[in-house]
Structures are given as C-alpha cells and as structure tokens.
CSV table of C-alpha atoms in Angstrom, one decimal:
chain,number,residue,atom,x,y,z
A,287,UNK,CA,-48.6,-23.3,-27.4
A,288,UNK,CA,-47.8,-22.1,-24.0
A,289,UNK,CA,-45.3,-19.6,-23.3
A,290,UNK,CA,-46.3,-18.9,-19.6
A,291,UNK,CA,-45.6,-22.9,-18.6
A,292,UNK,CA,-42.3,-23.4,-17.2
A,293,UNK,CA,-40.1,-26.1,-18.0
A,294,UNK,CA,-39.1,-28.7,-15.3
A,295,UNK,CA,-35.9,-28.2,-16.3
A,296,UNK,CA,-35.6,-24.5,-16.0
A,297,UNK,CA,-36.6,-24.4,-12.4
A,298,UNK,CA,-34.3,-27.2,-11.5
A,299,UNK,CA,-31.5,-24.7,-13.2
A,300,UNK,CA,-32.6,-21.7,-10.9
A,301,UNK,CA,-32.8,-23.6,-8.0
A,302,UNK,CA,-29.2,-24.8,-8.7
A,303,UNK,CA,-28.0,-21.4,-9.0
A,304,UNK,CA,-29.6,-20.3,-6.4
A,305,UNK,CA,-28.1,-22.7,-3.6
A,306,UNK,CA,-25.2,-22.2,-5.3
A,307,UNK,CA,-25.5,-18.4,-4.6
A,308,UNK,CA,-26.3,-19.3,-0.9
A,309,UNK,CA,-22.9,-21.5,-1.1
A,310,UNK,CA,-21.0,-19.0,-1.7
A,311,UNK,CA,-22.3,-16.7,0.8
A,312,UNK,CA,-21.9,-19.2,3.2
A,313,UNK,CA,-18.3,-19.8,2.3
A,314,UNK,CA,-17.5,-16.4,2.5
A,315,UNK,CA,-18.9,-15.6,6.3
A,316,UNK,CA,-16.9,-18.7,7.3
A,317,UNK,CA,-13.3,-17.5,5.7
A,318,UNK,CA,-14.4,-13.8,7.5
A,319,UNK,CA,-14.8,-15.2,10.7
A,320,UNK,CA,-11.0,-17.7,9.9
A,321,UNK,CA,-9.3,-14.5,9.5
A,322,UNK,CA,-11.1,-12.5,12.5
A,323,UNK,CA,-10.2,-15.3,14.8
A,324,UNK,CA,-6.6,-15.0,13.9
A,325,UNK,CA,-6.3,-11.6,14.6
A,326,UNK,CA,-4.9,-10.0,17.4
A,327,UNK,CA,-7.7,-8.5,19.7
A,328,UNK,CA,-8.9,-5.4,19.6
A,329,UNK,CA,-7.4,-3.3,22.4
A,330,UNK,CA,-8.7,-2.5,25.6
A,331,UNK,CA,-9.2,1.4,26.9
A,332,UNK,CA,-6.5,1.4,29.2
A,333,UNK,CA,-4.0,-0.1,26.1
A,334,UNK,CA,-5.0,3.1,24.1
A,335,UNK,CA,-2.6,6.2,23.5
A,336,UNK,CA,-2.8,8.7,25.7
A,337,UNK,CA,-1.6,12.3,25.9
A,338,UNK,CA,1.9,13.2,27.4
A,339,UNK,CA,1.9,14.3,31.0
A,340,UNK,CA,3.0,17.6,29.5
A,341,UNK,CA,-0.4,18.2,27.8
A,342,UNK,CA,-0.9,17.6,24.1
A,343,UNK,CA,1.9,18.5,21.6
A,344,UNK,CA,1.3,21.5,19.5
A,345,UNK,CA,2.1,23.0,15.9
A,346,UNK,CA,5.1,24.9,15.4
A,347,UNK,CA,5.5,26.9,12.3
A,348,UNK,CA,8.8,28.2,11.3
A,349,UNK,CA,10.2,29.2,8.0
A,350,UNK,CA,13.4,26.6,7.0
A,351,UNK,CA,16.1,26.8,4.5
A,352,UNK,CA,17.7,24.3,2.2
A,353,UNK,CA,21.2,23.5,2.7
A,354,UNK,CA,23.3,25.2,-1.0
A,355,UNK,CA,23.8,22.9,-3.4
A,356,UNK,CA,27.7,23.0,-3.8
A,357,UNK,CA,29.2,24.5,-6.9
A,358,UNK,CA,30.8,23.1,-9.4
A,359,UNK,CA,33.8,24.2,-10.8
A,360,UNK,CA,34.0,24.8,-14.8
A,361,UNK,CA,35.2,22.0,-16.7
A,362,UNK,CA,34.3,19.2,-14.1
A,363,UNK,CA,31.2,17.0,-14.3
A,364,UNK,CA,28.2,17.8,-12.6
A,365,UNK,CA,27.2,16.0,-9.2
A,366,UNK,CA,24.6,13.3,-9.6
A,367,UNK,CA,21.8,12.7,-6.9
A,368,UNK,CA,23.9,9.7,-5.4
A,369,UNK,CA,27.1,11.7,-4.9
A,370,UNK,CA,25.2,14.5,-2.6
A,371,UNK,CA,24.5,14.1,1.2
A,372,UNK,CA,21.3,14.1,2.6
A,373,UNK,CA,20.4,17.8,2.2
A,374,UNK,CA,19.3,19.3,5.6
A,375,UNK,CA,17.2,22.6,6.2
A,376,UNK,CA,17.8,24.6,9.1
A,377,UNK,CA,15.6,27.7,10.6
A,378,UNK,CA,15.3,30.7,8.6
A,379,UNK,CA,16.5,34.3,10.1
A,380,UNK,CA,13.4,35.4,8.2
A,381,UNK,CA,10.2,35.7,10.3
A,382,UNK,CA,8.5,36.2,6.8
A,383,UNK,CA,6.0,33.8,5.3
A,384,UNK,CA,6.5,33.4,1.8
A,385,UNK,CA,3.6,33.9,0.0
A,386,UNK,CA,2.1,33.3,-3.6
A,387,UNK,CA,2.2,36.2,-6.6
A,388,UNK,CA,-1.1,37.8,-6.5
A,389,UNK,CA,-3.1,36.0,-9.1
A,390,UNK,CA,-1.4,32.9,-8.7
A,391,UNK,CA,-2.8,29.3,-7.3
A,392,UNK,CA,0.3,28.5,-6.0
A,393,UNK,CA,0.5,25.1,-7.7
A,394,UNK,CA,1.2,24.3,-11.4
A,395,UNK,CA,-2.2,23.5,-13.2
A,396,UNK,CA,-3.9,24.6,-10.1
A,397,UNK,CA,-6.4,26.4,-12.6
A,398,UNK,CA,-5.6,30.1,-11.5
A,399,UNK,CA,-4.8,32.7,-14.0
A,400,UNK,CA,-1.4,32.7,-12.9
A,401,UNK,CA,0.5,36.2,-12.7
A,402,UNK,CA,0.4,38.6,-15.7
C-alpha cells in the first residue's frame, strides 16, 4: 500500500483548478481595467477646488428656534405631517448654549446615569 503516491488523476484535478484560479484572476484585472478606461479622467491641479478670494469660509455658531407648531382648537382634528409647512428656525435672542442636566449623556441610551 502506498499512501504517499499520488494519483495521476489527482494532480490533473489541481492543476485544473489551479489555471482555473489563474482564469479568473485574469478575468478580473481585464473587466478592472474595462471600467477604468471608461471613466472620466482624474482631474488635473488646476481643475481642483479652490478657496474663495475672500479667504476660507468659517463656522458660525448661533442658537436657532423652531417655528410654533400652530394650535388646534378643541373639537377639531389634529394636523398631520402633510398638512404643515416646511417648519423654519430663525436666530435665537438667547446668546445661551443649552446645555445637558448634570449627570446626563445627552443622548437616549448613551450609557450615562442620567439625572437623579
């Protein structure tokens, strides 16, 4: 008996497999380089943004207040989503950051203790 003797027809298998492994690598590089071709070209330096002549733009922070959500009067039905306008926010008077209750995360399931 010999176990370490390798059948013709097992290496005829693997080297099957194996250009068909080298197939498909092959294949893929070639669809790559299909698409690549097809795209646009990459763009040159002068075709890249650049900053306004005003210098670059920066962060404003500013408190803002939603727009009231108008009232209904007893008896009617309620508004639905559809029926309100788009609902603006304007500045607020208040120069006040709102902040967090001590204790808090500030997000629900943020894993804090919460306030107590």
């Amino acid at each position: 008996m010999q176990l370490a003797a390798a059948s013709g027809l097992l290496s005829l298998v693997l080297f099957i497999v194996a250009v068909g492994v080298l197939a498909l690598l092959a294949g893929g590089f070639w669809m790559t380089s299909r698409v690549r071709y097809r795209e646009s070209p990459r763009p040159r330096p002068e075709e890249q943004p650049q900053l306004p002549p005003e210098g670059p733009v920066h962060e404003v922070r500013q408190n803002r207040e939603s727009a009231e959500i108008p009232r209904i009067p007893k008896g009617e039905r309620p508004l639905t989503p559809y029926e309100l306008t788009n609902m603006d926010s304007r500045p607020s008077a208040s120069k006040e950051r709102p902040r967090w209750s001590k204790g808090s995360s500030g997000s629900f399931g943020g894993g804090g203790l919460g306030a107590h």
